[in-house]
Tab-separated table of C-alpha atoms in Angstrom:
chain	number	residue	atom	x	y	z
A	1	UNK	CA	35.400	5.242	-9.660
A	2	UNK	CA	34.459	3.036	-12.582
A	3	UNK	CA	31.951	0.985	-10.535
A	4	UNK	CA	30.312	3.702	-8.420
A	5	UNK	CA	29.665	5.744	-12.210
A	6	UNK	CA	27.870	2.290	-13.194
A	7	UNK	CA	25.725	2.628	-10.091
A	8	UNK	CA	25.056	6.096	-10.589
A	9	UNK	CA	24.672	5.412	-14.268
A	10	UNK	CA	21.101	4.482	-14.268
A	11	UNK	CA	19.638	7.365	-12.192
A	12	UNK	CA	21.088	10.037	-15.188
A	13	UNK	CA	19.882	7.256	-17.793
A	14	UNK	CA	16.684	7.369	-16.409
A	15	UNK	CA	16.687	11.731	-16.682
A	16	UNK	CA	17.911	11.014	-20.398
A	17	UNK	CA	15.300	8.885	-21.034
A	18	UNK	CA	12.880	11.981	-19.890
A	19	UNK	CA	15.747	14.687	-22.088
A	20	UNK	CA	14.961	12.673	-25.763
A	21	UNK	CA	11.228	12.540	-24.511
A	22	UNK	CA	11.254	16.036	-24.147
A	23	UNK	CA	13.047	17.297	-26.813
A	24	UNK	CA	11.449	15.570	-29.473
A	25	UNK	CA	8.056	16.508	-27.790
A	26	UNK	CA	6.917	12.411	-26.865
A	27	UNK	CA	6.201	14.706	-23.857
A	28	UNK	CA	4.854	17.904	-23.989
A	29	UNK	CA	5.618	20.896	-21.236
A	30	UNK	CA	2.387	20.246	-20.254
A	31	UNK	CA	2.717	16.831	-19.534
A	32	UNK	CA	6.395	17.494	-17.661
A	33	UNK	CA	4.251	20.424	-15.673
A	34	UNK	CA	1.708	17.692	-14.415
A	35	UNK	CA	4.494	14.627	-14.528
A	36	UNK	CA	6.204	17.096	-11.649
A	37	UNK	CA	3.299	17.422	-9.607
A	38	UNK	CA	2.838	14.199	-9.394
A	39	UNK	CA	5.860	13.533	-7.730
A	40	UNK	CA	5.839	16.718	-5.997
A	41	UNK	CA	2.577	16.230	-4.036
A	42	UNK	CA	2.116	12.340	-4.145
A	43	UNK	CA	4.711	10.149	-4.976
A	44	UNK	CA	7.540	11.889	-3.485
A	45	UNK	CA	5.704	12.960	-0.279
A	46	UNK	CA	4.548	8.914	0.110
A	47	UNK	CA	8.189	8.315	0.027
A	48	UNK	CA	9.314	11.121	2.241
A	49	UNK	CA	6.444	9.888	4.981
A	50	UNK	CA	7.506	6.467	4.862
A	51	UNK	CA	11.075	7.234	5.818
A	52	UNK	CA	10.232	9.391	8.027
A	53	UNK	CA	8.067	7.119	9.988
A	54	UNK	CA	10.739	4.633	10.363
A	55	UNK	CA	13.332	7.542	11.733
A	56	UNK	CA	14.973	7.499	14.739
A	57	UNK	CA	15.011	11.293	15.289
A	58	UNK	CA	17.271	11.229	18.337
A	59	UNK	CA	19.617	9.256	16.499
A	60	UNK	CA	20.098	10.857	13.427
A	61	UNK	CA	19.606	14.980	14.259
A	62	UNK	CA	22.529	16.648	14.844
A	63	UNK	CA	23.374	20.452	15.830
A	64	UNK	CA	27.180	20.419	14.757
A	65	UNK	CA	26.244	18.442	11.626
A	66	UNK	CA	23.399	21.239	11.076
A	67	UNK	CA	25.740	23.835	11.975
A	68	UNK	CA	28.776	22.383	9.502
A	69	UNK	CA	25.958	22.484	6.266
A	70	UNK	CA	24.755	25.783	7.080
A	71	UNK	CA	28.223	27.389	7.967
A	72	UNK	CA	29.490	25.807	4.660
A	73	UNK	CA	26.560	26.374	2.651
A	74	UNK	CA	26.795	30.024	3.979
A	75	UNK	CA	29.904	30.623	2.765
A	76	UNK	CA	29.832	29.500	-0.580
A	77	UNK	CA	26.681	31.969	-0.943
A	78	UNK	CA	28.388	34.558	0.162
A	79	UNK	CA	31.129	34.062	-2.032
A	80	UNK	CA	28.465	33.731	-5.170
A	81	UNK	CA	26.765	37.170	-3.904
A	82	UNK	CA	30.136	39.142	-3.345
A	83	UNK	CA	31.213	38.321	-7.043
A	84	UNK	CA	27.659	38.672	-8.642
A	85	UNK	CA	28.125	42.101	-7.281
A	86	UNK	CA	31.437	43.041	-8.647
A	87	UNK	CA	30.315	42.110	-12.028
A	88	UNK	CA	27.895	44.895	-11.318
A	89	UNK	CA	24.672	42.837	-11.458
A	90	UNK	CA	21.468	43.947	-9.076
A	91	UNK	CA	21.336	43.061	-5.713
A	92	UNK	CA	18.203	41.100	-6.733
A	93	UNK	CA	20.072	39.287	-9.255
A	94	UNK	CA	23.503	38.653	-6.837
A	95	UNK	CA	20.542	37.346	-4.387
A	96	UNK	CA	19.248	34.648	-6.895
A	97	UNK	CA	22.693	33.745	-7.936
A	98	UNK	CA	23.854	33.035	-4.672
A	99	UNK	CA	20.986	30.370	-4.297
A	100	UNK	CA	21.850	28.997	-7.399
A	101	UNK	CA	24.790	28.486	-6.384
A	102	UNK	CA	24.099	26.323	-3.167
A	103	UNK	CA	20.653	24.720	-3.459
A	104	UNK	CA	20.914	20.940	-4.708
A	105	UNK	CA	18.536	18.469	-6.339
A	106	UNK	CA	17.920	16.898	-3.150
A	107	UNK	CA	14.374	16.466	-3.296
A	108	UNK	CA	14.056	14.989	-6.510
A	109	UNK	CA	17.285	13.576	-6.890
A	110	UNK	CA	19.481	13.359	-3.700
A	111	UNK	CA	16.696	11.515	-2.130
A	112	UNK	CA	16.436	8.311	-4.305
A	113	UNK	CA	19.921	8.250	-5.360
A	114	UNK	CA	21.670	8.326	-2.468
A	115	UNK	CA	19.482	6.228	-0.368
A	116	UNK	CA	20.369	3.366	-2.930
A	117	UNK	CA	24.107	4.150	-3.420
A	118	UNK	CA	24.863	5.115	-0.042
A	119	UNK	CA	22.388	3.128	1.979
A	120	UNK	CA	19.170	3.599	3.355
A	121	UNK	CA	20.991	5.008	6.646
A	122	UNK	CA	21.567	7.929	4.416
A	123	UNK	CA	18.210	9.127	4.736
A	124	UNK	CA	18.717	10.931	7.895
A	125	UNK	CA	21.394	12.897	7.011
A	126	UNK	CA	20.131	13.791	3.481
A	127	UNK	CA	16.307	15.256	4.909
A	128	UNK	CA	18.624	17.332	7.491
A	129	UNK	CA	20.173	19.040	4.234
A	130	UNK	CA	16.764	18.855	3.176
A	131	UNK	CA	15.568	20.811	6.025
A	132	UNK	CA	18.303	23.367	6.016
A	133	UNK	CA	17.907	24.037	2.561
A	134	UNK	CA	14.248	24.388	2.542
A	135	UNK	CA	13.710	26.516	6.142
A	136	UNK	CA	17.078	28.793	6.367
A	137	UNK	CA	18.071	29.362	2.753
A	138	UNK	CA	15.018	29.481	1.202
A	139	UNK	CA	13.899	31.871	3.856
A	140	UNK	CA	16.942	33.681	3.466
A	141	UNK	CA	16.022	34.273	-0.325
A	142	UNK	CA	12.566	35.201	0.205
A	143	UNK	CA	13.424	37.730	3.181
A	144	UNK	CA	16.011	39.255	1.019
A	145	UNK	CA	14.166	39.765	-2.406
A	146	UNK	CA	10.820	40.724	-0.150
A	147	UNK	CA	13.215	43.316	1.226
A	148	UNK	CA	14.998	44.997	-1.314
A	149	UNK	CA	11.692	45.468	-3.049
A	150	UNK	CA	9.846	46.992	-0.069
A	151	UNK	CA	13.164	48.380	2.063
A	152	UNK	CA	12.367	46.682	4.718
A	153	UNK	CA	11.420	42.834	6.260
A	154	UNK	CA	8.132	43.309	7.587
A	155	UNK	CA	5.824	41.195	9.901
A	156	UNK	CA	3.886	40.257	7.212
A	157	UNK	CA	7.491	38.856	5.514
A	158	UNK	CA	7.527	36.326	8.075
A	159	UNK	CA	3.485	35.248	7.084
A	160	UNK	CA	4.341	34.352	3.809
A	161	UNK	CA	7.423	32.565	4.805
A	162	UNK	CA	5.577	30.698	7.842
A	163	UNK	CA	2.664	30.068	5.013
A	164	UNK	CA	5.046	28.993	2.209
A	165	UNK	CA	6.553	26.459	4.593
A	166	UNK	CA	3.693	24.966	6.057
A	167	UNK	CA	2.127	24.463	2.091
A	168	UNK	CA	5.583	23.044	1.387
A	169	UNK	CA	4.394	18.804	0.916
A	170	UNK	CA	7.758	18.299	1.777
A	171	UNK	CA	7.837	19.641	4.766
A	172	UNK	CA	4.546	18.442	5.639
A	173	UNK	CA	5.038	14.837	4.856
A	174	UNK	CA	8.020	14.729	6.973
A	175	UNK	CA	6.517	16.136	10.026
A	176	UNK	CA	3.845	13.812	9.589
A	177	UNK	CA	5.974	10.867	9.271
A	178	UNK	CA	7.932	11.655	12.321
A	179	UNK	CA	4.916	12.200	14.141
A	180	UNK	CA	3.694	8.951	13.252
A	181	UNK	CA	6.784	7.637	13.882
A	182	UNK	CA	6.634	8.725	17.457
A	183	UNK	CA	3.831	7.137	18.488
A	184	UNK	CA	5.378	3.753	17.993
A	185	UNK	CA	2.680	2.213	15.942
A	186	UNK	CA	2.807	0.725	12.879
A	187	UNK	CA	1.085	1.973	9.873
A	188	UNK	CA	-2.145	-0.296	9.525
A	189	UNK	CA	-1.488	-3.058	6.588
A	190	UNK	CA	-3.481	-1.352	3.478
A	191	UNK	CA	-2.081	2.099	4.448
A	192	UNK	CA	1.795	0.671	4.562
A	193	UNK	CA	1.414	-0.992	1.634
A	194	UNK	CA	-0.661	2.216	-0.456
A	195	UNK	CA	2.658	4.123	0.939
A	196	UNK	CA	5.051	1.693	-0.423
A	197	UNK	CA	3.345	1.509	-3.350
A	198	UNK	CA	3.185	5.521	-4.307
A	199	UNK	CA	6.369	6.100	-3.023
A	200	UNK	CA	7.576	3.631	-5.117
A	201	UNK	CA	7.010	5.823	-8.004
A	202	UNK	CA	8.978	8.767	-6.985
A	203	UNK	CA	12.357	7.893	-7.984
A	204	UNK	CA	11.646	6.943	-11.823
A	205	UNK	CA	8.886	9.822	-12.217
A	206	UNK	CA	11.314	12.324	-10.813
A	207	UNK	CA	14.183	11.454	-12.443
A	208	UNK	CA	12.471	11.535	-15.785
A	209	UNK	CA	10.727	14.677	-14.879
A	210	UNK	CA	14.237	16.311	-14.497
A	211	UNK	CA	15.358	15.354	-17.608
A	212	UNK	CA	11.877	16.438	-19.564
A	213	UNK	CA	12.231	19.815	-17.982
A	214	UNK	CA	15.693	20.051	-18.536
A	215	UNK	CA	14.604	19.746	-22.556
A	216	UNK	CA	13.035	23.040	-22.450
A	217	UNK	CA	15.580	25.199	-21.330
A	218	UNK	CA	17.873	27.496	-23.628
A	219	UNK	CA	21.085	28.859	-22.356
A	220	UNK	CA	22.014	32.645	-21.710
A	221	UNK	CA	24.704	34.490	-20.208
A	222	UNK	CA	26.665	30.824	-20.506
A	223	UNK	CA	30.233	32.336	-18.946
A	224	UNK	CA	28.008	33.123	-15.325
A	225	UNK	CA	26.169	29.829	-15.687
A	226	UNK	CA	29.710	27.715	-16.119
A	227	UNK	CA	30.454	29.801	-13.218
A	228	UNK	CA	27.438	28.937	-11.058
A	229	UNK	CA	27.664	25.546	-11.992
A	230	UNK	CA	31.380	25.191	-10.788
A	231	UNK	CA	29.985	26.805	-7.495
A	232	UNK	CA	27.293	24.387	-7.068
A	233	UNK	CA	28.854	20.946	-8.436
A	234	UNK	CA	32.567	21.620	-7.098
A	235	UNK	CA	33.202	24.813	-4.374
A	236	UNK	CA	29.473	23.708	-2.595
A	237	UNK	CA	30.507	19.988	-1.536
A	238	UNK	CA	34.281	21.266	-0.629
A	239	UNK	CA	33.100	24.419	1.595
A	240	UNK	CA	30.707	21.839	3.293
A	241	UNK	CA	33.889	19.123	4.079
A	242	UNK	CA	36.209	22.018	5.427
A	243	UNK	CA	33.100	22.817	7.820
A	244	UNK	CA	32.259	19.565	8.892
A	245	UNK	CA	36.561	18.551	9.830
A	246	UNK	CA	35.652	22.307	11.511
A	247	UNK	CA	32.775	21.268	13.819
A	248	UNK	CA	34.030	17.946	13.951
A	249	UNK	CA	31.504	15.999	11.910
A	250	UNK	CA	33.192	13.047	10.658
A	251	UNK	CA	32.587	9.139	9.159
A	252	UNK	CA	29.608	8.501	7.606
A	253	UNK	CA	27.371	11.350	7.682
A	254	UNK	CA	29.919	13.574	6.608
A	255	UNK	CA	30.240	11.748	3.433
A	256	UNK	CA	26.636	12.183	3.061
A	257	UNK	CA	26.539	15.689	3.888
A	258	UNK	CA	29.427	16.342	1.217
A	259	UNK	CA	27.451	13.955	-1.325
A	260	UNK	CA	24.452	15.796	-0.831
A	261	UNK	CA	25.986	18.827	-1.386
A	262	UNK	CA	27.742	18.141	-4.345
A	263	UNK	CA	24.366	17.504	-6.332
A	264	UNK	CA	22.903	19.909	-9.210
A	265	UNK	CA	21.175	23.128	-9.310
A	266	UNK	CA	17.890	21.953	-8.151
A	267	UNK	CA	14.969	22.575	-10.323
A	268	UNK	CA	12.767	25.214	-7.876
A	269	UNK	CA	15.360	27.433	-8.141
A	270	UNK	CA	14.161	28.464	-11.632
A	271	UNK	CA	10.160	28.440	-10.282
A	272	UNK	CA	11.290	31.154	-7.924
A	273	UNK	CA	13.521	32.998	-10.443
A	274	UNK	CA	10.103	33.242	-12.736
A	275	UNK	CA	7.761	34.219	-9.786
A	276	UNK	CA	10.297	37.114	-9.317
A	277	UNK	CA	11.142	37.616	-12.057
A	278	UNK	CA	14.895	37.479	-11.845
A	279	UNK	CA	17.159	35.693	-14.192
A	280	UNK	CA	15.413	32.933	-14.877
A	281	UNK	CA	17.192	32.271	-18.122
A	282	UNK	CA	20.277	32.099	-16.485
A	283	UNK	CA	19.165	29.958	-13.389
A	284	UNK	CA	18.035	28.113	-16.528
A	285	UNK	CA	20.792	27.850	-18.114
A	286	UNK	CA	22.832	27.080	-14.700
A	287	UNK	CA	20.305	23.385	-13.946
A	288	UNK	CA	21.257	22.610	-17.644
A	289	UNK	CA	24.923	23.132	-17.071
A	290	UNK	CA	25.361	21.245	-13.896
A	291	UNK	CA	22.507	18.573	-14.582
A	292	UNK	CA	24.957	17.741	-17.790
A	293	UNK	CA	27.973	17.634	-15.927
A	294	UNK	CA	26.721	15.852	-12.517
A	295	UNK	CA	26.884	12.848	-14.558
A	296	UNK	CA	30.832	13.236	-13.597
A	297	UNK	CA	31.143	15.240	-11.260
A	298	UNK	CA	28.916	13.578	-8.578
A	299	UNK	CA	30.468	10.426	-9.430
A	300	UNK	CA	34.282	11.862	-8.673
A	301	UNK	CA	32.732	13.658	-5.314
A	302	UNK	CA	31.452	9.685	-4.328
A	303	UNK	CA	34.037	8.031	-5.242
A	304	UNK	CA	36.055	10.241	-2.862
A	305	UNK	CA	34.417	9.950	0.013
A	306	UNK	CA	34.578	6.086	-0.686
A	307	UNK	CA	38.163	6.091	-0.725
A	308	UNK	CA	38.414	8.861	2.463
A	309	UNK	CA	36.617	6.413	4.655
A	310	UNK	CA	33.539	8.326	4.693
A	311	UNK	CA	31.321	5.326	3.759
């Protein structure tokens, strides 16, 4: 455990680094805002097309491996929901804290980390969490708050998820790439090595853009954060392993799958929670929480997949 924590050292070093920088305003919100675009729109989709590109979709895409991470994932949010409700919160708010309680830093964090810790074989694996996270639950979210609020999911529900999907750079860059990828050319010389070169930014501009934001948080309602936290960091990765030895998704990307799933609160979660205005101090407070105590807990979840034979 000792030596995968030095490995995995660096990466929460690095989101430090951007914490101090932060806090003692080195780096204004401002700066974090545009710092996040950056990697957001550029850097992270130059990265995201590359891989892609060099995919072997056939290989890596799964149905019982998609069908382990949602079932798992599923569960877990259901779970969050159920006792968000018996605390006698909103629907709205049991809604939100359900997807706080499943949706990772993959993007910004799974991504880079655990294509260097786990291999760059990871890849495939970690963009299929990727696109379950992004397509099903986010869609899930956006149905469900869309439809309390109106009483009903609409037609029009389904525009503004088909729209928010298809402006998602995420998405796009990894359709792209694929597409690419299928053709069976390679990317001309100037345009490979532009690629490379952006996408070689994402992993230290994210990570320090995760710990700048972090920085500006304040905690509320601590007690449901801790507990959304614990949902996310611990009950998240083990729901996911008791659905993959159910669908029978073993070896190595089941280790990735549970890795993956065992990452932080990602940092969207709190966008949406402001553009609906619900909880957003205590998705907040939730990304500060399990940011904090990834540090460990990521590094335990790793280490024992290591030792299970997963890697």
């Amino acid at each position: 455990m000792l030596a995968i924590f030095l490995k995995t050292l660096p990466f929460f070093a690095l989101i430090g680094v951007g914490y101090v920088a932060g806090r003692t305003r080195f780096f204004s919100e401002e700066a974090t805002a545009y710092l996040t675009r950056f990697v957001f729109y550029f850097a992270l989709s130059a990265m995201l097309f590359g891989f892609a590109a060099n995919l072997d979709v056939a290989a890596i895409f799964n149905w019982p491996f998609v069908f382990a991470y949602t079932l798992g994932t599923g569960l877990v949010w259901l779970l969050v929901a159920t006792a968000a409700l018996g605390r006698g919160t909103s629907r709205e708010e049991a809604v939100f804290e359900a997807h706080t309680g499943v949706i990772g830093n993959v993007g910004f964090l799974g991504i880079p980390m655990l294509s260097l810790l786990l291999g760059p074989q990871a890849v495939g694996p970690v963009l299929l969490v990727l696109a379950v996270d992004l397509i099903i639950f986010s869609s899930i979210l956006t149905m469900a708050i869309t439809g309390l609020r109106a009483g009903r999911v609409s037609v029009q529900t389904f525009g503004i998820l088909a729209v928010g999907l298809a402006k998602n750079p995420m998405i796009v860059s990894v359709i792209l790439g694929i597409a690419w990828g299928a053709t069976g050319l390679a990317l001309p010389g100037p345009v490979g090595e532009f690629m490379t070169l952006l996408g070689a930014a994402a992993t230290p501009c994210a990570l320090f853009a995760i710990g700048a934001s972090l920085a500006g948080r304040s905690a509320e309602r601590i007690e449901v954060a801790a507990w959304l936290s614990l949902s996310k960091l611990a009950l998240h990765p083990a729901a996911v392993a008791a659905a993959c030895w159910l669908f029978g998704v073993g070896g190595y990307p089941a280790g990735v799958m549970i890795a993956a799933a065992s990452l932080p609160v990602a940092g969207n979660v709190f966008i949406l929670a402001q553009h609906y205005r619900v909880a957003p101090q205590r998705v907040s407070t939730a990304i500060l929480l399990s940011t904090a105590a990834s540090v460990l807990t990521v590094t335990a979840v790793i280490a024992l997949i290591s030792q299970g034979g997963y890697t």
